[in-house]
Amino acid sequence: MSVAATEHVRRAPTILGITTGAAALAAAVFLSIGIGPIAINPITTFHVIATQMSGTADAVDQLSRTVVIDLRMPRILFGALAGAALAVSGASLQSLFRNPLADPGIIGVSGGASAGAVTAIVLLPPLGATALGWLIPAAAFAGGLLATALIYFLARPGRSTGTARLLLVGIAIGSGFAAITGFFTFAADDDELETIVFWQMGSLGSIDWAKLALATPALIVGIAIMISLHRRLDMLSLGERQAQHLGLNVMATRGLVITITALLTGATVAFAGTIGFIGLVVPHIVRMAFGPRHRAVLPISAVTGGLLIVIADTLSRTIAPPSEVPIGLFTALLGAPFFLWLVINSKQVKM
């Protein structure tokens, strides 16, 4: 068999995984648009979307258009992007740290974003829903950026520190921000506490087209850059010393991975709150099915992560209508048992 034919055989599972995952994600997005307290059949959903794209939206029922276009489409599309971002970040961090338990929250970005949001909820004066809807994500993103800046100051690549130091610094920073979050949670009144609890459990309910437009460029560019690093991540998964022998600039690559992870995690947490375990669970499922090569792991993790978030969001809107169950509850229900299984079956956690 020729080299080209061998390469073709090796890539077939990857192509199959990407195409199958993308098709499943597209189907889930389309079907999810019609599912909720107000059910809309697929034919009507397709008609509403088609007329909206063609500029003849006046020809459809206004209620159907409002539900499909204004309420559900932006949150579902953001959920698909957020799931992809968290899954890709998790896969990259696990290779960077050579730690099967690594997760986007491990470097402290999620903790910083949460602390920023909770601080804004408690300290800001009473504001209109529109202003509050923008200020909380802005504060969350600022907290995530602050966490990243602290990580670079304490364990920046220029100091030639290993990933163990970076991992420990991230844990310490995350714990510090968790203390800030706990303090403001304690100081919050009843209304603020309700907002804090719901936001920390994760929700796509506040996503509209304006927020989707703001977050989409950062998420798409970040995911694309991370997938383009698949060869470098393959080298890093062998160990820093081995990667250096192969000609990889380990410090530059590590800095780039941390920066993109901060961008993806910060943008997701800023608008949807804390959604846990996607970055932990999805990459492991993909590796078990398609092997460890990041050319397969990263894109398949992206479509799988998006699929899981879309499904979880659909469940959150349908289990107890008209109330909405926080999406983080569903991801935790999936992730917690998997996390325990991973800890029990891991021979060792590399630091």
CSV table of C-alpha atoms in Angstrom, one decimal:
chain,number,residue,atom,x,y,z
A,1,MET,CA,0.0,0.0,0.0
A,2,SER,CA,1.4,3.4,-0.9
A,3,VAL,CA,2.1,6.1,1.7
A,4,ALA,CA,-0.7,8.2,0.2
A,5,ALA,CA,-3.1,5.4,0.5
A,6,THR,CA,-2.0,4.6,4.1
A,7,GLU,CA,-2.4,8.3,5.0
A,8,HIS,CA,-5.9,8.2,3.5
A,9,VAL,CA,-6.8,5.1,5.6
A,10,ARG,CA,-5.5,6.8,8.7
A,11,ARG,CA,-7.5,10.0,8.1
A,12,ALA,CA,-10.8,8.3,7.2
A,13,PRO,CA,-12.0,8.0,10.9
A,14,THR,CA,-11.1,11.6,11.5
A,15,ILE,CA,-13.1,12.8,8.4
A,16,LEU,CA,-16.0,10.5,9.4
A,17,GLY,CA,-16.0,11.8,12.9
A,18,ILE,CA,-15.9,15.5,11.8
A,19,THR,CA,-18.7,15.1,9.2
A,20,THR,CA,-20.9,12.9,11.4
A,21,GLY,CA,-20.4,15.3,14.4
A,22,ALA,CA,-21.1,18.4,12.2
A,23,ALA,CA,-24.2,16.8,10.8
A,24,ALA,CA,-25.5,15.8,14.2
A,25,LEU,CA,-24.8,19.3,15.5
A,26,ALA,CA,-26.6,21.0,12.6
A,27,ALA,CA,-29.6,18.7,13.1
A,28,ALA,CA,-29.6,19.4,16.8
A,29,VAL,CA,-29.5,23.1,16.3
A,30,PHE,CA,-32.3,23.0,13.8
A,31,LEU,CA,-34.5,20.7,15.9
A,32,SER,CA,-33.8,22.6,19.1
A,33,ILE,CA,-35.1,25.8,17.6
A,34,GLY,CA,-38.6,24.3,17.5
A,35,ILE,CA,-38.5,22.8,21.0
A,36,GLY,CA,-39.6,24.6,24.1
A,37,PRO,CA,-42.7,25.9,26.0
A,38,ILE,CA,-44.0,27.1,22.6
A,39,ALA,CA,-43.5,24.2,20.2
A,40,ILE,CA,-42.9,25.0,16.5
A,41,ASN,CA,-42.8,22.2,14.0
A,42,PRO,CA,-39.8,21.7,11.7
A,43,ILE,CA,-41.6,22.9,8.6
A,44,THR,CA,-42.6,26.1,10.2
A,45,THR,CA,-39.1,26.6,11.6
A,46,PHE,CA,-37.6,26.1,8.1
A,47,HIS,CA,-40.1,28.5,6.6
A,48,VAL,CA,-39.4,31.2,9.2
A,49,ILE,CA,-35.7,31.0,8.7
A,50,ALA,CA,-36.0,30.9,5.0
A,51,THR,CA,-38.3,34.0,4.9
A,52,GLN,CA,-36.0,35.8,7.3
A,53,MET,CA,-33.0,35.2,5.1
A,54,SER,CA,-34.8,36.2,2.0
A,55,GLY,CA,-36.1,39.4,3.5
A,56,THR,CA,-39.8,38.4,3.4
A,57,ALA,CA,-40.3,37.9,7.1
A,58,ASP,CA,-43.6,39.8,7.0
A,59,ALA,CA,-45.2,36.7,5.4
A,60,VAL,CA,-44.8,34.5,8.5
A,61,ASP,CA,-46.7,34.5,11.8
A,62,GLN,CA,-45.2,37.1,14.1
A,63,LEU,CA,-45.2,34.8,17.2
A,64,SER,CA,-43.3,32.1,15.3
A,65,ARG,CA,-40.8,34.6,14.0
A,66,THR,CA,-40.2,36.1,17.5
A,67,VAL,CA,-39.7,32.7,19.1
A,68,VAL,CA,-37.4,31.3,16.3
A,69,ILE,CA,-35.4,34.4,15.3
A,70,ASP,CA,-35.3,36.6,18.3
A,71,LEU,CA,-35.4,34.2,21.3
A,72,ARG,CA,-34.0,30.8,20.3
A,73,MET,CA,-31.6,31.1,17.4
A,74,PRO,CA,-29.1,33.4,19.1
A,75,ARG,CA,-28.9,31.4,22.3
A,76,ILE,CA,-28.6,28.1,20.4
A,77,LEU,CA,-25.9,29.3,18.1
A,78,PHE,CA,-24.0,30.8,21.0
A,79,GLY,CA,-24.4,27.4,22.9
A,80,ALA,CA,-22.8,25.6,19.9
A,81,LEU,CA,-19.9,28.0,19.8
A,82,ALA,CA,-19.5,28.0,23.6
A,83,GLY,CA,-19.5,24.2,23.8
A,84,ALA,CA,-16.9,24.0,21.0
A,85,ALA,CA,-14.7,26.6,22.7
A,86,LEU,CA,-14.8,24.9,26.1
A,87,ALA,CA,-14.1,21.4,24.6
A,88,VAL,CA,-11.2,22.7,22.4
A,89,SER,CA,-9.7,24.5,25.4
A,90,GLY,CA,-10.0,21.4,27.6
A,91,ALA,CA,-8.3,19.2,25.0
A,92,SER,CA,-5.4,21.7,24.6
A,93,LEU,CA,-4.9,22.2,28.3
A,94,GLN,CA,-4.8,18.4,28.9
A,95,SER,CA,-1.9,18.1,26.4
A,96,LEU,CA,-0.2,21.2,27.7
A,97,PHE,CA,-0.2,20.0,31.3
A,98,ARG,CA,0.0,16.3,30.4
A,99,ASN,CA,-2.8,16.0,33.0
A,100,PRO,CA,-6.0,14.1,32.3
A,101,LEU,CA,-7.8,16.2,34.8
A,102,ALA,CA,-7.0,19.6,33.3
A,103,ASP,CA,-10.0,21.8,32.4
A,104,PRO,CA,-10.4,25.4,31.2
A,105,GLY,CA,-11.1,26.4,34.8
A,106,ILE,CA,-7.8,25.0,36.0
A,107,ILE,CA,-5.8,28.1,35.1
A,108,GLY,CA,-8.1,30.4,37.0
A,109,VAL,CA,-9.8,32.2,34.2
A,110,SER,CA,-13.3,30.9,35.0
A,111,GLY,CA,-12.7,31.8,38.7
A,112,GLY,CA,-11.7,35.3,37.7
A,113,ALA,CA,-14.6,35.8,35.4
A,114,SER,CA,-17.0,34.5,38.1
A,115,ALA,CA,-15.5,36.9,40.7
A,116,GLY,CA,-15.9,39.8,38.3
A,117,ALA,CA,-19.5,39.0,37.6
A,118,VAL,CA,-20.5,38.5,41.2
A,119,THR,CA,-18.7,41.7,42.2
A,120,ALA,CA,-20.7,43.6,39.6
A,121,ILE,CA,-24.0,42.1,40.7
A,122,VAL,CA,-23.5,43.1,44.3
A,123,LEU,CA,-21.7,46.5,44.0
A,124,LEU,CA,-23.5,48.1,41.0
A,125,PRO,CA,-26.5,50.2,41.9
A,126,PRO,CA,-30.0,49.2,40.6
A,127,LEU,CA,-29.9,49.4,36.8
A,128,GLY,CA,-32.2,48.7,34.0
A,129,ALA,CA,-32.3,45.2,32.6
A,130,THR,CA,-30.5,46.3,29.4
A,131,ALA,CA,-27.6,48.0,31.2
A,132,LEU,CA,-27.3,45.2,33.7
A,133,GLY,CA,-27.3,42.6,30.9
A,134,TRP,CA,-24.2,44.2,29.4
A,135,LEU,CA,-22.3,45.2,32.6
A,136,ILE,CA,-22.2,41.8,34.1
A,137,PRO,CA,-20.6,40.1,31.1
A,138,ALA,CA,-18.2,43.1,30.9
A,139,ALA,CA,-17.2,42.6,34.5
A,140,ALA,CA,-16.9,38.9,34.0
A,141,PHE,CA,-14.6,39.3,31.0
A,142,ALA,CA,-12.5,41.8,32.9
A,143,GLY,CA,-12.1,39.3,35.8
A,144,GLY,CA,-11.0,36.7,33.3
A,145,LEU,CA,-8.4,39.0,31.8
A,146,LEU,CA,-7.1,40.0,35.3
A,147,ALA,CA,-6.7,36.3,36.1
A,148,THR,CA,-4.7,35.8,32.9
A,149,ALA,CA,-2.5,38.8,33.7
A,150,LEU,CA,-1.7,37.4,37.1
A,151,ILE,CA,-0.8,34.0,35.7
A,152,TYR,CA,1.6,35.6,33.2
A,153,PHE,CA,3.1,37.8,36.0
A,154,LEU,CA,3.7,34.8,38.3
A,155,ALA,CA,4.5,32.1,35.8
A,156,ARG,CA,5.1,33.7,32.5
A,157,PRO,CA,6.9,31.7,29.8
A,158,GLY,CA,9.9,34.0,29.9
A,159,ARG,CA,10.9,32.7,33.3
A,160,SER,CA,11.4,29.2,31.8
A,161,THR,CA,9.1,27.7,34.3
A,162,GLY,CA,7.6,24.3,33.8
A,163,THR,CA,3.9,23.5,33.4
A,164,ALA,CA,3.8,22.2,37.0
A,165,ARG,CA,4.4,25.8,38.3
A,166,LEU,CA,1.9,27.1,35.8
A,167,LEU,CA,-0.7,24.6,37.0
A,168,LEU,CA,-0.1,25.4,40.6
A,169,VAL,CA,-0.3,29.1,40.0
A,170,GLY,CA,-3.6,28.7,38.2
A,171,ILE,CA,-5.1,26.6,41.0
A,172,ALA,CA,-4.0,29.3,43.6
A,173,ILE,CA,-5.4,32.1,41.6
A,174,GLY,CA,-8.6,30.3,41.0
A,175,SER,CA,-8.9,29.7,44.8
A,176,GLY,CA,-8.3,33.3,45.5
A,177,PHE,CA,-11.0,34.4,43.1
A,178,ALA,CA,-13.3,31.8,44.6
A,179,ALA,CA,-12.8,33.5,48.0
A,180,ILE,CA,-13.8,36.8,46.5
A,181,THR,CA,-16.9,35.2,44.9
A,182,GLY,CA,-17.8,33.7,48.3
A,183,PHE,CA,-17.4,37.0,50.1
A,184,PHE,CA,-19.7,38.9,47.7
A,185,THR,CA,-22.2,36.0,47.7
A,186,PHE,CA,-22.3,36.2,51.5
A,187,ALA,CA,-22.8,40.0,51.3
A,188,ALA,CA,-25.6,39.8,48.7
A,189,ASP,CA,-29.2,40.5,49.4
A,190,ASP,CA,-32.0,38.1,48.4
A,191,ASP,CA,-32.5,39.4,44.9
A,192,GLU,CA,-28.7,39.6,44.2
A,193,LEU,CA,-28.2,36.1,45.6
A,194,GLU,CA,-30.8,34.7,43.2
A,195,THR,CA,-29.0,36.3,40.3
A,196,ILE,CA,-25.6,35.1,41.5
A,197,VAL,CA,-26.7,31.5,42.0
A,198,PHE,CA,-28.5,31.3,38.6
A,199,TRP,CA,-25.5,32.9,36.8
A,200,GLN,CA,-23.0,30.7,38.5
A,201,MET,CA,-24.9,27.6,37.4
A,202,GLY,CA,-24.8,28.7,33.7
A,203,SER,CA,-27.5,29.8,31.4
A,204,LEU,CA,-28.0,30.9,27.8
A,205,GLY,CA,-31.2,32.7,28.6
A,206,SER,CA,-29.7,36.2,28.3
A,207,ILE,CA,-28.1,35.7,24.9
A,208,ASP,CA,-29.4,37.9,22.1
A,209,TRP,CA,-28.1,38.8,18.7
A,210,ALA,CA,-26.1,41.7,19.9
A,211,LYS,CA,-24.2,39.5,22.5
A,212,LEU,CA,-23.8,36.8,19.9
A,213,ALA,CA,-22.3,39.2,17.4
A,214,LEU,CA,-19.9,40.5,20.1
A,215,ALA,CA,-18.7,37.0,21.2
A,216,THR,CA,-18.7,35.2,17.9
A,217,PRO,CA,-15.5,36.7,16.4
A,218,ALA,CA,-13.4,35.9,19.5
A,219,LEU,CA,-14.8,32.4,19.7
A,220,ILE,CA,-14.4,31.5,16.0
A,221,VAL,CA,-10.9,32.9,15.8
A,222,GLY,CA,-9.8,31.3,19.0
A,223,ILE,CA,-11.1,27.9,18.0
A,224,ALA,CA,-9.5,28.2,14.6
A,225,ILE,CA,-6.1,29.2,16.0
A,226,MET,CA,-6.2,26.3,18.6
A,227,ILE,CA,-7.0,23.7,15.9
A,228,SER,CA,-4.1,25.1,13.8
A,229,LEU,CA,-1.8,24.2,16.7
A,230,HIS,CA,-2.5,20.5,16.5
A,231,ARG,CA,1.0,19.5,15.5
A,232,ARG,CA,2.5,21.6,18.4
A,233,LEU,CA,0.1,20.0,20.8
A,234,ASP,CA,1.1,16.5,19.6
A,235,MET,CA,4.7,17.4,20.4
A,236,LEU,CA,3.8,18.9,23.8
A,237,SER,CA,1.9,15.8,24.8
A,238,LEU,CA,5.2,13.9,24.6
A,239,GLY,CA,6.7,16.2,27.3
A,240,GLU,CA,8.5,19.5,27.2
A,241,ARG,CA,12.0,18.1,26.9
A,242,GLN,CA,11.0,15.8,24.0
A,243,ALA,CA,9.2,18.7,22.3
A,244,GLN,CA,12.2,20.9,22.5
A,245,HIS,CA,14.4,18.1,20.9
A,246,LEU,CA,11.9,18.0,18.1
A,247,GLY,CA,12.5,21.7,17.5
A,248,LEU,CA,9.4,23.2,19.2
A,249,ASN,CA,9.6,26.5,20.9
A,250,VAL,CA,7.9,25.3,24.1
A,251,MET,CA,7.6,28.6,25.9
A,252,ALA,CA,6.1,30.4,23.0
A,253,THR,CA,3.6,27.6,22.3
A,254,ARG,CA,2.7,27.4,26.0
A,255,GLY,CA,2.1,31.1,26.1
A,256,LEU,CA,-0.1,31.0,23.0
A,257,VAL,CA,-2.2,28.1,24.3
A,258,ILE,CA,-2.8,29.9,27.6
A,259,THR,CA,-3.7,33.1,25.8
A,260,ILE,CA,-6.2,31.5,23.5
A,261,THR,CA,-7.7,29.4,26.3
A,262,ALA,CA,-8.2,32.6,28.3
A,263,LEU,CA,-9.9,34.2,25.4
A,264,LEU,CA,-12.2,31.3,24.7
A,265,THR,CA,-13.1,30.6,28.4
A,266,GLY,CA,-13.4,34.3,29.3
A,267,ALA,CA,-15.8,35.0,26.3
A,268,THR,CA,-17.9,32.0,27.2
A,269,VAL,CA,-18.1,32.6,30.9
A,270,ALA,CA,-18.8,36.3,30.4
A,271,PHE,CA,-22.1,35.7,28.6
A,272,ALA,CA,-23.3,32.3,29.7
A,273,GLY,CA,-21.9,32.0,33.3
A,274,THR,CA,-20.0,29.0,34.5
A,275,ILE,CA,-20.6,25.8,32.5
A,276,GLY,CA,-18.5,23.0,33.9
A,277,PHE,CA,-17.1,19.7,32.8
A,278,ILE,CA,-17.4,20.1,29.0
A,279,GLY,CA,-13.7,20.7,28.7
A,280,LEU,CA,-13.0,17.7,30.8
A,281,VAL,CA,-15.4,15.1,29.5
A,282,VAL,CA,-15.6,15.7,25.7
A,283,PRO,CA,-11.8,15.4,24.9
A,284,HIS,CA,-11.6,12.1,26.7
A,285,ILE,CA,-14.6,10.7,24.9
A,286,VAL,CA,-13.1,11.8,21.6
A,287,ARG,CA,-9.7,10.3,22.4
A,288,MET,CA,-11.2,7.0,23.3
A,289,ALA,CA,-13.0,6.8,19.9
A,290,PHE,CA,-10.5,8.5,17.6
A,291,GLY,CA,-7.1,8.2,19.2
A,292,PRO,CA,-4.8,10.9,20.7
A,293,ARG,CA,-3.7,12.9,17.6
A,294,HIS,CA,-4.9,16.4,17.9
A,295,ARG,CA,-5.7,16.7,14.2
A,296,ALA,CA,-8.7,14.5,15.1
A,297,VAL,CA,-9.2,15.4,18.7
A,298,LEU,CA,-9.6,19.2,18.4
A,299,PRO,CA,-12.1,19.5,15.5
A,300,ILE,CA,-14.2,16.5,16.7
A,301,SER,CA,-14.1,17.8,20.3
A,302,ALA,CA,-15.4,21.1,18.9
A,303,VAL,CA,-18.5,19.7,17.2
A,304,THR,CA,-19.1,17.3,20.1
A,305,GLY,CA,-18.9,20.0,22.7
A,306,GLY,CA,-21.3,22.2,20.7
A,307,LEU,CA,-23.7,19.2,20.4
A,308,LEU,CA,-23.7,18.5,24.1
A,309,ILE,CA,-24.4,22.2,25.0
A,310,VAL,CA,-27.2,22.4,22.5
A,311,ILE,CA,-28.8,19.3,23.9
A,312,ALA,CA,-28.4,20.5,27.5
A,313,ASP,CA,-29.9,23.9,26.6
A,314,THR,CA,-32.9,22.1,25.0
A,315,LEU,CA,-33.4,20.1,28.1
A,316,SER,CA,-33.1,23.2,30.3
A,317,ARG,CA,-36.0,24.8,28.4
A,318,THR,CA,-38.3,21.8,28.3
A,319,ILE,CA,-38.1,20.0,31.7
A,320,ALA,CA,-39.9,22.5,33.8
A,321,PRO,CA,-41.7,25.0,31.6
A,322,PRO,CA,-42.1,28.0,31.8
A,323,SER,CA,-39.2,28.0,34.2
A,324,GLU,CA,-35.7,27.4,32.9
A,325,VAL,CA,-33.3,25.0,34.6
A,326,PRO,CA,-29.7,26.2,34.6
A,327,ILE,CA,-27.7,24.5,31.9
A,328,GLY,CA,-24.8,23.9,34.3
A,329,LEU,CA,-26.9,21.3,36.2
A,330,PHE,CA,-27.0,19.1,33.1
A,331,THR,CA,-23.3,19.4,32.4
A,332,ALA,CA,-22.5,18.6,36.0
A,333,LEU,CA,-24.8,15.6,35.9
A,334,LEU,CA,-22.8,14.3,33.0
A,335,GLY,CA,-19.4,15.4,34.1
A,336,ALA,CA,-19.3,14.5,37.8
A,337,PRO,CA,-19.6,10.7,37.4
A,338,PHE,CA,-17.1,10.8,34.5
A,339,PHE,CA,-14.7,12.9,36.6
A,340,LEU,CA,-14.9,10.3,39.4
A,341,TRP,CA,-14.4,7.5,37.0
A,342,LEU,CA,-11.4,9.3,35.5
A,343,VAL,CA,-9.8,9.8,38.9
A,344,ILE,CA,-10.3,6.2,40.0
A,345,ASN,CA,-9.0,4.8,36.8
A,346,SER,CA,-6.0,7.1,36.3
A,347,LYS,CA,-2.7,5.5,37.1
A,348,GLN,CA,-1.3,8.8,38.0
A,349,VAL,CA,-1.9,12.5,37.6
A,350,LYS,CA,1.1,14.1,36.0
A,351,MET,CA,2.1,17.4,37.4
